[in-house]
Tab-separated table of C-alpha atoms in Angstrom:
chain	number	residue	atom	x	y	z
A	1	UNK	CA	-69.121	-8.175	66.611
A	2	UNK	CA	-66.643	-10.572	65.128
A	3	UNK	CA	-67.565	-11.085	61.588
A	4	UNK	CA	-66.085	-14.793	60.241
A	5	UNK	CA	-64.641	-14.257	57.139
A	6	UNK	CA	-66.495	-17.432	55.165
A	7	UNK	CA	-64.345	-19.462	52.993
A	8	UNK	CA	-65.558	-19.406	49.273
A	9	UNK	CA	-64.755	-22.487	47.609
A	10	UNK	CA	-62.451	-22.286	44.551
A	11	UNK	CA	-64.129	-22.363	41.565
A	12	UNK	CA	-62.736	-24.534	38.405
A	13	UNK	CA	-63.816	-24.244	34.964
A	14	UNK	CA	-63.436	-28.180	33.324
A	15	UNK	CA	-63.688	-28.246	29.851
A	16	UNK	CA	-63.905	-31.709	28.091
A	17	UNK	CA	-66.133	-33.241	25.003
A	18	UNK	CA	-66.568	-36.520	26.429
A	19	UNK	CA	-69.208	-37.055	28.533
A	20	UNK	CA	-68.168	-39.432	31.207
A	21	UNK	CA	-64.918	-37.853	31.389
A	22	UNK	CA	-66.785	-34.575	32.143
A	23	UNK	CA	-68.743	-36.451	34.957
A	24	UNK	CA	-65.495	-38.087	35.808
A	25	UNK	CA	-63.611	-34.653	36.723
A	26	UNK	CA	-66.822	-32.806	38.164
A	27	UNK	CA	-67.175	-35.700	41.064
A	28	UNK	CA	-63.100	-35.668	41.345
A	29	UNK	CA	-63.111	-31.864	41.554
A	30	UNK	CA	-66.499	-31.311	43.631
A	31	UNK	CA	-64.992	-34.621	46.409
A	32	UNK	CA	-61.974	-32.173	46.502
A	33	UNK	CA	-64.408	-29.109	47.447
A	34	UNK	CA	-63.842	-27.216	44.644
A	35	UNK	CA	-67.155	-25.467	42.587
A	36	UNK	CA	-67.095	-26.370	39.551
A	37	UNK	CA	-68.721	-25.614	35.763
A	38	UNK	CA	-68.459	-28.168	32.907
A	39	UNK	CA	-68.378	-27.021	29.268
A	40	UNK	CA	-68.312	-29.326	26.459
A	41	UNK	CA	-65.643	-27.454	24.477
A	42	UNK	CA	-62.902	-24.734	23.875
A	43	UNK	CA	-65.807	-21.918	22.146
A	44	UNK	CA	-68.126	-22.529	25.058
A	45	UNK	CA	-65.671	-22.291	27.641
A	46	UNK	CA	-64.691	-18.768	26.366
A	47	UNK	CA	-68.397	-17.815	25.952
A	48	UNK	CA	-68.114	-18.787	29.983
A	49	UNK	CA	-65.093	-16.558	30.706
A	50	UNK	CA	-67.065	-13.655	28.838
A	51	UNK	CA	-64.516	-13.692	25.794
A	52	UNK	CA	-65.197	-13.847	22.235
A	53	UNK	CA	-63.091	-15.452	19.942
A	54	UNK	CA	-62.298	-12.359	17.626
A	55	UNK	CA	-61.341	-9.759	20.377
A	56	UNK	CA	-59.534	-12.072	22.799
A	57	UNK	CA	-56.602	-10.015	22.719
A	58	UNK	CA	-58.304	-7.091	24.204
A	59	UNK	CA	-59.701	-6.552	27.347
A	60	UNK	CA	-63.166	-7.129	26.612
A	61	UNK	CA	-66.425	-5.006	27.820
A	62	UNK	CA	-69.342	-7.424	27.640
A	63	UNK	CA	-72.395	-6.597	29.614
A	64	UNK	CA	-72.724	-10.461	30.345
A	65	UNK	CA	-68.956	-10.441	31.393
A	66	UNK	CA	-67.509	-13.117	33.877
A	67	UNK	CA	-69.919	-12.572	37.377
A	68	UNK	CA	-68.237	-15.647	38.705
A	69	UNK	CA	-65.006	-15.589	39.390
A	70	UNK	CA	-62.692	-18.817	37.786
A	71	UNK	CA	-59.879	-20.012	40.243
A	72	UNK	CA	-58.617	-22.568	37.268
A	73	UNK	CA	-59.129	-23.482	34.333
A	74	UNK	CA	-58.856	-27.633	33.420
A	75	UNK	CA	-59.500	-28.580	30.060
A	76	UNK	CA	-59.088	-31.669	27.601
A	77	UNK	CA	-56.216	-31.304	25.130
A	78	UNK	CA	-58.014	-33.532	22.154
A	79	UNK	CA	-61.302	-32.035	21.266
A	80	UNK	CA	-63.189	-31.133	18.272
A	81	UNK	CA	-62.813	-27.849	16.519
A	82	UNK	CA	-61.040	-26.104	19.434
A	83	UNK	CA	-58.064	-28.437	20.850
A	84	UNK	CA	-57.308	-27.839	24.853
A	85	UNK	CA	-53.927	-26.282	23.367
A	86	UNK	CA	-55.745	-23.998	20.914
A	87	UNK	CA	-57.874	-22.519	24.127
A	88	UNK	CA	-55.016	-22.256	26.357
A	89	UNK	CA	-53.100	-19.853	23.948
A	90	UNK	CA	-56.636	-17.769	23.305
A	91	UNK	CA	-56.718	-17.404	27.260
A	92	UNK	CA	-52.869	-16.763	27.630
A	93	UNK	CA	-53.734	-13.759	24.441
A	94	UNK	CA	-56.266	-12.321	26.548
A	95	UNK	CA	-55.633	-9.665	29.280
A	96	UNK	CA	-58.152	-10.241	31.376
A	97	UNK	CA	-57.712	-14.018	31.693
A	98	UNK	CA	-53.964	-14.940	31.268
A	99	UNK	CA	-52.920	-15.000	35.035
A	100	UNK	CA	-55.725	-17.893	35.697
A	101	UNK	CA	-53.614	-21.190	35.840
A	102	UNK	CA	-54.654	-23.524	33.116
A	103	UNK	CA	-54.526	-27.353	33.408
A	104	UNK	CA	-54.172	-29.616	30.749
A	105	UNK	CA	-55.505	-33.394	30.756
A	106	UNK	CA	-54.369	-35.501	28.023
A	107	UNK	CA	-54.678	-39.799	27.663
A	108	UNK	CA	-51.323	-39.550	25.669
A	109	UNK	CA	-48.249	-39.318	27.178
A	110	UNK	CA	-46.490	-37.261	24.287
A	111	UNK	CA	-43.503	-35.146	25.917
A	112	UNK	CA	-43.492	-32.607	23.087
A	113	UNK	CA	-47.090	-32.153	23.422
A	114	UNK	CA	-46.667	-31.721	27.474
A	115	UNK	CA	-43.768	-29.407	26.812
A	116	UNK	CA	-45.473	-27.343	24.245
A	117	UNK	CA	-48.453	-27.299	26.773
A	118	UNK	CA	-45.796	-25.827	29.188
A	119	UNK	CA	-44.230	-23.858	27.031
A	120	UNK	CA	-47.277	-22.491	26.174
A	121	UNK	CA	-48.326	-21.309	29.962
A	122	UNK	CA	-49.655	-24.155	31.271
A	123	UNK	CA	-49.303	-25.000	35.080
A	124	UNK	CA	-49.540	-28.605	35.037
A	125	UNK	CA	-50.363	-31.107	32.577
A	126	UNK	CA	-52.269	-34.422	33.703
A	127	UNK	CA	-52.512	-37.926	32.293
A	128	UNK	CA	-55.881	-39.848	32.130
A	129	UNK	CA	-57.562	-41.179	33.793
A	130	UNK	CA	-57.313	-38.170	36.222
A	131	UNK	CA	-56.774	-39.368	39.682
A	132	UNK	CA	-58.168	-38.142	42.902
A	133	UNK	CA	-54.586	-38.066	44.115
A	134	UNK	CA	-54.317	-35.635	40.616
A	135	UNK	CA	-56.631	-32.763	42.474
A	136	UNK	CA	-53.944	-32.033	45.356
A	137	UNK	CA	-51.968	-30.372	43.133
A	138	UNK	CA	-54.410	-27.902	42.008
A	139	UNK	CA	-54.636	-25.698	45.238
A	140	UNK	CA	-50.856	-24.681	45.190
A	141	UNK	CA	-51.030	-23.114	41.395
A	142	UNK	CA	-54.149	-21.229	42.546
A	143	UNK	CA	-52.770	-19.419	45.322
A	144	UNK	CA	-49.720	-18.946	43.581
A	145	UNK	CA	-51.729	-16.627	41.137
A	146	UNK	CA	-53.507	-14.659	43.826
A	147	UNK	CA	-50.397	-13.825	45.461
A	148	UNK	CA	-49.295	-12.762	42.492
A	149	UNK	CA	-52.275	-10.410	42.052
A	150	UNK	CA	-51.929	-9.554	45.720
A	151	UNK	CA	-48.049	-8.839	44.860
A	152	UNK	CA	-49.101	-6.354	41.870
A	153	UNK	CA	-52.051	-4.882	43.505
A	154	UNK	CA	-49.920	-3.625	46.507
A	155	UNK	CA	-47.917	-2.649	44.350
A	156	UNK	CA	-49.970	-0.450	42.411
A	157	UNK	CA	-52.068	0.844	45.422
A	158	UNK	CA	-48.661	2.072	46.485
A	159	UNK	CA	-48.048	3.870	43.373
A	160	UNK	CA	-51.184	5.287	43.335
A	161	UNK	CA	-51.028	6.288	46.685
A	162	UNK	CA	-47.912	8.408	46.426
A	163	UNK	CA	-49.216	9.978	43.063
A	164	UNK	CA	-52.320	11.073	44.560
A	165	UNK	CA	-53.209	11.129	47.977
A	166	UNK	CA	-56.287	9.857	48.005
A	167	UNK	CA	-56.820	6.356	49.432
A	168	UNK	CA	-58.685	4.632	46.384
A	169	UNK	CA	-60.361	1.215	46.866
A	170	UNK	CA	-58.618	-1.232	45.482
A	171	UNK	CA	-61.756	-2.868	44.008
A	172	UNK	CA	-62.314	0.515	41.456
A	173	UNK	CA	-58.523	-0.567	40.018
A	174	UNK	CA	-58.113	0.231	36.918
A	175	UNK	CA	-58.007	-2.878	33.851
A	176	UNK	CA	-53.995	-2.911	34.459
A	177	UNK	CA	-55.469	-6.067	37.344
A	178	UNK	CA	-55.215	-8.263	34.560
A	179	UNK	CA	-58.007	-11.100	36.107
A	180	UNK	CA	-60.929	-12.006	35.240
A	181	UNK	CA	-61.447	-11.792	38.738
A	182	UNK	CA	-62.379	-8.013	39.506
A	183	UNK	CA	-66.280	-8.247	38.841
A	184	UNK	CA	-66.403	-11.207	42.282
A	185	UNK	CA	-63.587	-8.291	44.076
A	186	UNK	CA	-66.983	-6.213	45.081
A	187	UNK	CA	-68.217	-8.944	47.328
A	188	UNK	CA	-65.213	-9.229	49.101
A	189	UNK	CA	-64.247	-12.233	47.759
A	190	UNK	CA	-61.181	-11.847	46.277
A	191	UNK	CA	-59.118	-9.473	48.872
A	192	UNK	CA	-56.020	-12.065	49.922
A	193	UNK	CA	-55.948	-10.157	53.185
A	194	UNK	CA	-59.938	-11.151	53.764
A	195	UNK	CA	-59.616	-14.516	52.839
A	196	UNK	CA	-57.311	-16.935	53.800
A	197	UNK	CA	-56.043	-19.593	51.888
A	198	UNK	CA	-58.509	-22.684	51.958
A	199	UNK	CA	-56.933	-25.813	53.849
A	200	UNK	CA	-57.177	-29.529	52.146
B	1	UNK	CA	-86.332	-62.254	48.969
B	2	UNK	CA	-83.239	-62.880	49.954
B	3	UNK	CA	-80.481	-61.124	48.288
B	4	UNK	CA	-77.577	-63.000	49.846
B	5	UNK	CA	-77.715	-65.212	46.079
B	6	UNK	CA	-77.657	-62.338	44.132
B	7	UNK	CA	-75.686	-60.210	46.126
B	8	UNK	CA	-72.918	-63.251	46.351
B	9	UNK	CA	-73.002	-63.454	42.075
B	10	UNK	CA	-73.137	-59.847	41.739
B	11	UNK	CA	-69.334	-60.187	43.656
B	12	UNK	CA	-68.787	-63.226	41.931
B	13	UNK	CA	-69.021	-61.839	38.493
B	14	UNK	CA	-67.460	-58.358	39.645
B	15	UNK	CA	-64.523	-60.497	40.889
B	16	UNK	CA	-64.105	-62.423	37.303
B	17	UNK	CA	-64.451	-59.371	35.342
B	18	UNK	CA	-60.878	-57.775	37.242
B	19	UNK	CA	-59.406	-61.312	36.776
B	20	UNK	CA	-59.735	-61.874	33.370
B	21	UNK	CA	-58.613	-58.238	32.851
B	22	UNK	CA	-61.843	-56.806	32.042
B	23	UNK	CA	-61.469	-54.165	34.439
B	24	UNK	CA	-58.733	-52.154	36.218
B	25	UNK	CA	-58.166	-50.357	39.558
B	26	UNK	CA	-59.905	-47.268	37.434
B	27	UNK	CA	-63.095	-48.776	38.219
B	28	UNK	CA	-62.421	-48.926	42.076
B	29	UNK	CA	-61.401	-45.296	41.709
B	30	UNK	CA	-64.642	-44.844	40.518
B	31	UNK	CA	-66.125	-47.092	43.542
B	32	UNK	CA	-64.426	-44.499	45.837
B	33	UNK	CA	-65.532	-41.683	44.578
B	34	UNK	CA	-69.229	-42.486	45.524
B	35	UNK	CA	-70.490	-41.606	49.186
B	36	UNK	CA	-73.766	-40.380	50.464
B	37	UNK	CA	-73.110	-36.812	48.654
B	38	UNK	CA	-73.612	-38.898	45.057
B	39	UNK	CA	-74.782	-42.504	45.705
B	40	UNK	CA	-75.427	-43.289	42.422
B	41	UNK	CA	-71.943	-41.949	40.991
B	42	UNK	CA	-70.690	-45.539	39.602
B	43	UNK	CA	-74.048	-46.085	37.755
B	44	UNK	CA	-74.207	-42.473	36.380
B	45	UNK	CA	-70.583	-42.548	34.812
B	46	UNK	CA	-70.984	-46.297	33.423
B	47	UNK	CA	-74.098	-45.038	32.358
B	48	UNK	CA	-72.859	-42.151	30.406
B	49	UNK	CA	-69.910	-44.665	29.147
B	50	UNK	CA	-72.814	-46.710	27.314
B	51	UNK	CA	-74.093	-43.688	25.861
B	52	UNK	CA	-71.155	-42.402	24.582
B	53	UNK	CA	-69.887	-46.157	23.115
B	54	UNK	CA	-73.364	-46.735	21.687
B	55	UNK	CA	-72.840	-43.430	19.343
B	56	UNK	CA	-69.118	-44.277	18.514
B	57	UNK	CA	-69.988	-47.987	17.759
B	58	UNK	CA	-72.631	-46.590	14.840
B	59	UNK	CA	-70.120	-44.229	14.040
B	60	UNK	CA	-67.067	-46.829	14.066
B	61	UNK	CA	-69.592	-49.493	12.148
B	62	UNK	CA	-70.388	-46.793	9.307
B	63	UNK	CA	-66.903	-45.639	8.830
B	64	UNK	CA	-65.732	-49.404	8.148
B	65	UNK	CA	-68.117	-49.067	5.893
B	66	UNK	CA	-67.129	-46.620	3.656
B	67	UNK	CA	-64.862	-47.216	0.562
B	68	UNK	CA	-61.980	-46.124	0.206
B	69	UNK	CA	-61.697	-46.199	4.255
B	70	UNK	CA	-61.115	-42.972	6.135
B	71	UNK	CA	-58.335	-43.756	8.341
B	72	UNK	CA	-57.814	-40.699	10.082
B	73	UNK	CA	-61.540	-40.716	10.930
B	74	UNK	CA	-61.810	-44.432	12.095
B	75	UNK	CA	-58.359	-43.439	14.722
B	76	UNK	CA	-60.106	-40.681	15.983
B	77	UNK	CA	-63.131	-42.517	16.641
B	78	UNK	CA	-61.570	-45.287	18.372
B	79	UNK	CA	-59.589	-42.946	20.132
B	80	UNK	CA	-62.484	-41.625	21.859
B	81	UNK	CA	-63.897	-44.536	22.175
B	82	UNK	CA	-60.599	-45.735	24.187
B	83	UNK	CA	-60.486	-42.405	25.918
B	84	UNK	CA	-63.861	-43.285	27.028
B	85	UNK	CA	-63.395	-46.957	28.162
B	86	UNK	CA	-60.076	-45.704	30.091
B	87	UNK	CA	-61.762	-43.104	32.129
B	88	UNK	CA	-64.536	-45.840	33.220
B	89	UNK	CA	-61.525	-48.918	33.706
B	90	UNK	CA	-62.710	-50.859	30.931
B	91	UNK	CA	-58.684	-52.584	30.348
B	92	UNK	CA	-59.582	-54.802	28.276
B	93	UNK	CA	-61.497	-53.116	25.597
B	94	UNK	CA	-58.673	-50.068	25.946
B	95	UNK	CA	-56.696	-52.441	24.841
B	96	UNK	CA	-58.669	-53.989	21.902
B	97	UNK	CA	-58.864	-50.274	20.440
B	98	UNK	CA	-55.244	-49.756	20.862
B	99	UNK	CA	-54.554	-52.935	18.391
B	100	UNK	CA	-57.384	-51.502	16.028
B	101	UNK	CA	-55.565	-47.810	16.167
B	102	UNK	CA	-52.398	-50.132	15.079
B	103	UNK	CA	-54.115	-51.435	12.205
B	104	UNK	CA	-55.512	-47.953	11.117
B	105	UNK	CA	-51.950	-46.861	11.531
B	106	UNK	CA	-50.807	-49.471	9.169
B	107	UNK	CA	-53.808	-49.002	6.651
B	108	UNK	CA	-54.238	-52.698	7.702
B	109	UNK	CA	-57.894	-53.613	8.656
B	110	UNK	CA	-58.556	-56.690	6.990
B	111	UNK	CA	-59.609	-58.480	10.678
B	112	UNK	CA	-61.885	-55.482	11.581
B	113	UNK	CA	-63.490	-55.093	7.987
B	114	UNK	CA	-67.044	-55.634	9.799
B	115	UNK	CA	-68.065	-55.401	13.040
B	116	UNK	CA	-69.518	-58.618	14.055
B	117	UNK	CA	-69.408	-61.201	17.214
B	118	UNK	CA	-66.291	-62.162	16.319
B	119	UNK	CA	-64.365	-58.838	16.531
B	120	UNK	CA	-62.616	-58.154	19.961
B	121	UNK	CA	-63.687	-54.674	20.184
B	122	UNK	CA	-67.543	-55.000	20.584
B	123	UNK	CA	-67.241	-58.553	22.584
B	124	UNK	CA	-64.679	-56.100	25.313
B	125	UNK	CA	-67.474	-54.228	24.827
B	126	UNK	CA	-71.138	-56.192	25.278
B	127	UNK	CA	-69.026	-58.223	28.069
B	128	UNK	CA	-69.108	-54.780	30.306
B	129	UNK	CA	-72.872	-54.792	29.989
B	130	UNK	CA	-72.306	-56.456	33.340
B	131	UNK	CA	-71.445	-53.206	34.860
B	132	UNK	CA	-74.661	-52.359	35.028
B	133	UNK	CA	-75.116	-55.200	37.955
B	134	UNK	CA	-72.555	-53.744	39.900
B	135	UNK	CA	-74.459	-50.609	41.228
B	136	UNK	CA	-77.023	-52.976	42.743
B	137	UNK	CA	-74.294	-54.572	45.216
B	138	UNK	CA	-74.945	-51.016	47.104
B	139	UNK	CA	-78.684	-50.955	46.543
B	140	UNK	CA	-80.049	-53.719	48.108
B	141	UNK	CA	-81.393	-53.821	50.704
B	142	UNK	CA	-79.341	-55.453	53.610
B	143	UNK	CA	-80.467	-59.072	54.910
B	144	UNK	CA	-83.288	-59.168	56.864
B	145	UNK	CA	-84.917	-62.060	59.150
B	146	UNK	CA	-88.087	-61.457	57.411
B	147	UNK	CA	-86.125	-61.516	54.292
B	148	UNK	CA	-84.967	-65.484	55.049
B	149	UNK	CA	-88.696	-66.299	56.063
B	150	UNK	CA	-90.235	-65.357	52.704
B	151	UNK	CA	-87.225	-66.395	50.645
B	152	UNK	CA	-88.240	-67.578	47.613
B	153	UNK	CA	-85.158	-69.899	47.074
B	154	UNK	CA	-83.330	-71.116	50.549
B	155	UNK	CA	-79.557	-71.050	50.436
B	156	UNK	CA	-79.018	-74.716	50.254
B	157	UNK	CA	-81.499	-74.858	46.567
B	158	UNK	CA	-80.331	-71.149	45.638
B	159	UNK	CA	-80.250	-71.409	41.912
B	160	UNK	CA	-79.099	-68.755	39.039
B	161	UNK	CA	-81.455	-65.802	39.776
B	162	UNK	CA	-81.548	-64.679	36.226
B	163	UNK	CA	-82.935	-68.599	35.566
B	164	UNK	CA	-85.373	-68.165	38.151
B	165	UNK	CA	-89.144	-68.595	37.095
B	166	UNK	CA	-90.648	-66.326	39.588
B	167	UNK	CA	-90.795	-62.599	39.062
B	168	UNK	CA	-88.831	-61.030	41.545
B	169	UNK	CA	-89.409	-57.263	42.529
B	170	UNK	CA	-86.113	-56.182	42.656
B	171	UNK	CA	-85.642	-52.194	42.756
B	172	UNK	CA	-82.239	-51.513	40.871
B	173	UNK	CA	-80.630	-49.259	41.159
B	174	UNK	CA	-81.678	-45.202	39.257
B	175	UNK	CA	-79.556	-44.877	35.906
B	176	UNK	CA	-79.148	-41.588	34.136
């Protein structure tokens, strides 16, 4: 029996304090088939990704950890309290969330914001209004990251391989697969060689 | 009823509010971004634009209040309330609230000391109001014969519909 491997749509994280803006980016990012999860601001969208802000630089054990995985993360760089910048150096400081590419929207066009955005880890930095046009470039920074987690996982199954010889699933890895990914791995989900890259 | 009138004003007014630079092509972006998936999309955001300017207007109106003015919380305000109008298309009042963020720059606000009828940022404002019309042009119901026999104004006497003594039934369209 043939079994279909079923594409799972990409799931994006938008995080944004102004309310049309947030239904502005959920209709851009759900026409562009993406899942997607609003937040309202920097603290809730690490309360999402199963962080807290005082032990974001470890790899956290929280029984309510991430049980979706994020694909991206797209966030708002003025907000209250917690700026868009502010949360994308908490995610970059974490281990278990750093390799998920991080957007930036801004209505200013400041280069030395953008650049310390960049700088900073961000993937791409967009100007509001965000565009449809805007959610093509998404895609490419997402598979980027999984083959990069596809690179380092072959890499250490390898490793592990010739250290011991047993043939260990690569879905019991240890924490050095820095995603916040691994808890979605059990369905199947995440495997690169189970799931090909989604077409626009 | 016949809904040619209204539909033909609805377009009318739609068409004056992108000429006089009202609106911009972010509106129609909006426009596009509704199918059968979310058919109400363009009502929902403008909508959630009204709630959002209704709260920064008190807020705006209370800080001009205050004595000695706080500057840096007036920009932010009207910085949100610009991010706001941008997101929705609103051109016109984007660009009222970048003068005003000009004047807070300068420590200037001597034309925006109150917020009354005569102070560009509210009139951009109430003038988008009309938005709310706009929804309807994909809500009514298309022309029917039946329509043209119980028409309670023929084309040829069509008057204003919002002048119009009889109460019409019109369904509008469902607003967040």
């Amino acid at each position: 029996m043939a079994v279909v491997a079923t594409e799972t749509p990409f799931h994006v994280l938008a995080v944004d304090d102004s309310l049309p803006d947030r239904k502005l980016i959920e209709r851009l990012l759900k026409t562009s088939s993406f899942q997607v999860t609003t937040v309202d601001s920097g603290s809730k969208a690490l309360q999402f990704l199963g962080i807290h802000d005082d032990d974001a630089s470890t790899v956290s054990v929280h029984a309510h950890q991430l049980d979706v995985a994020v694909n991206l993360i797209i966030t708002d760089y003025c907000m209250p309290g917690m700026t868009g910048y502010d949360l994308l150096k908490k995610i970059k400081e974490s281990s278990s969330l750093r390799d998920i590419p991080v957007v930036i929207m801004s209505s200013e066009n400041i280069p030395s914001r953008i650049n310390r955005c960049l700088e900073e880890g961000a993937d791409e930095f967009f100007l509001k209004p965000v565009r449809l046009s805007d959610m093509s470039k998404l895609k490419p920074h997402i598979l980027k990251s999984r083959c990069r987690d596809h690179y380092q996982q072959e890499q250490q199954h390898q490793q592990s391989d010739s250290n011991s010889n047993d043939c260990s699933n690569p879905t019991n890895k240890s924490s050095s697969d820095s995603t916040g990914k691994r808890k979605a791995e059990d369905n199947g989900e995440i495997l690169p060689q189970k799931n090909r890259p989604r077409h626009s | 009823m016949d809904y040619t009138n209204l539909r033909r004003q609805i377009i009318s007014m739609k068409k004056s509010l992108f000429d006089q630079g009202y609106l911009d092509e972010q509106f129609n972006q909006l426009e596009e971004l509704q199918d059968d998936s979310s058919p109400n999309f363009v009502d929902e955001v403008v909508a959630l634009f009204f709630k959002d300017s209704s709260r920064l207007l008190t807020n705006i109106e209370q800080a001009l209040e205050k004595y000695p003015q706080d500057f840096y919380r007036l920009d932010s305000l009207v910085y949100q309330f610009k991010g706001s109008g941008s997101s929705i298309g609103a051109l016109r009042m984007k660009n009222e609230c970048s003068m005003f963020k000009a004047h807070c720059n300068d420590r200037d606000l001597e034309g925006y000391r109150t917020l009354d009828d005569s102070s560009s940022i509210p009139a951009s404002h109430s003038l988008l109001e009309q938005l709310h019309l706009i929804p309807w042009l994909t809500q009514m119901p298309p022309v029917t014969p039946e329509d043209k026999e119980g028409a309670c104004h023929s084309e040829a006497e069509a008057g204003d519909i919002f002048s119009c003594k009889h109460k019409h039934q019109i369904k509008g369209p469902v607003s967040t």
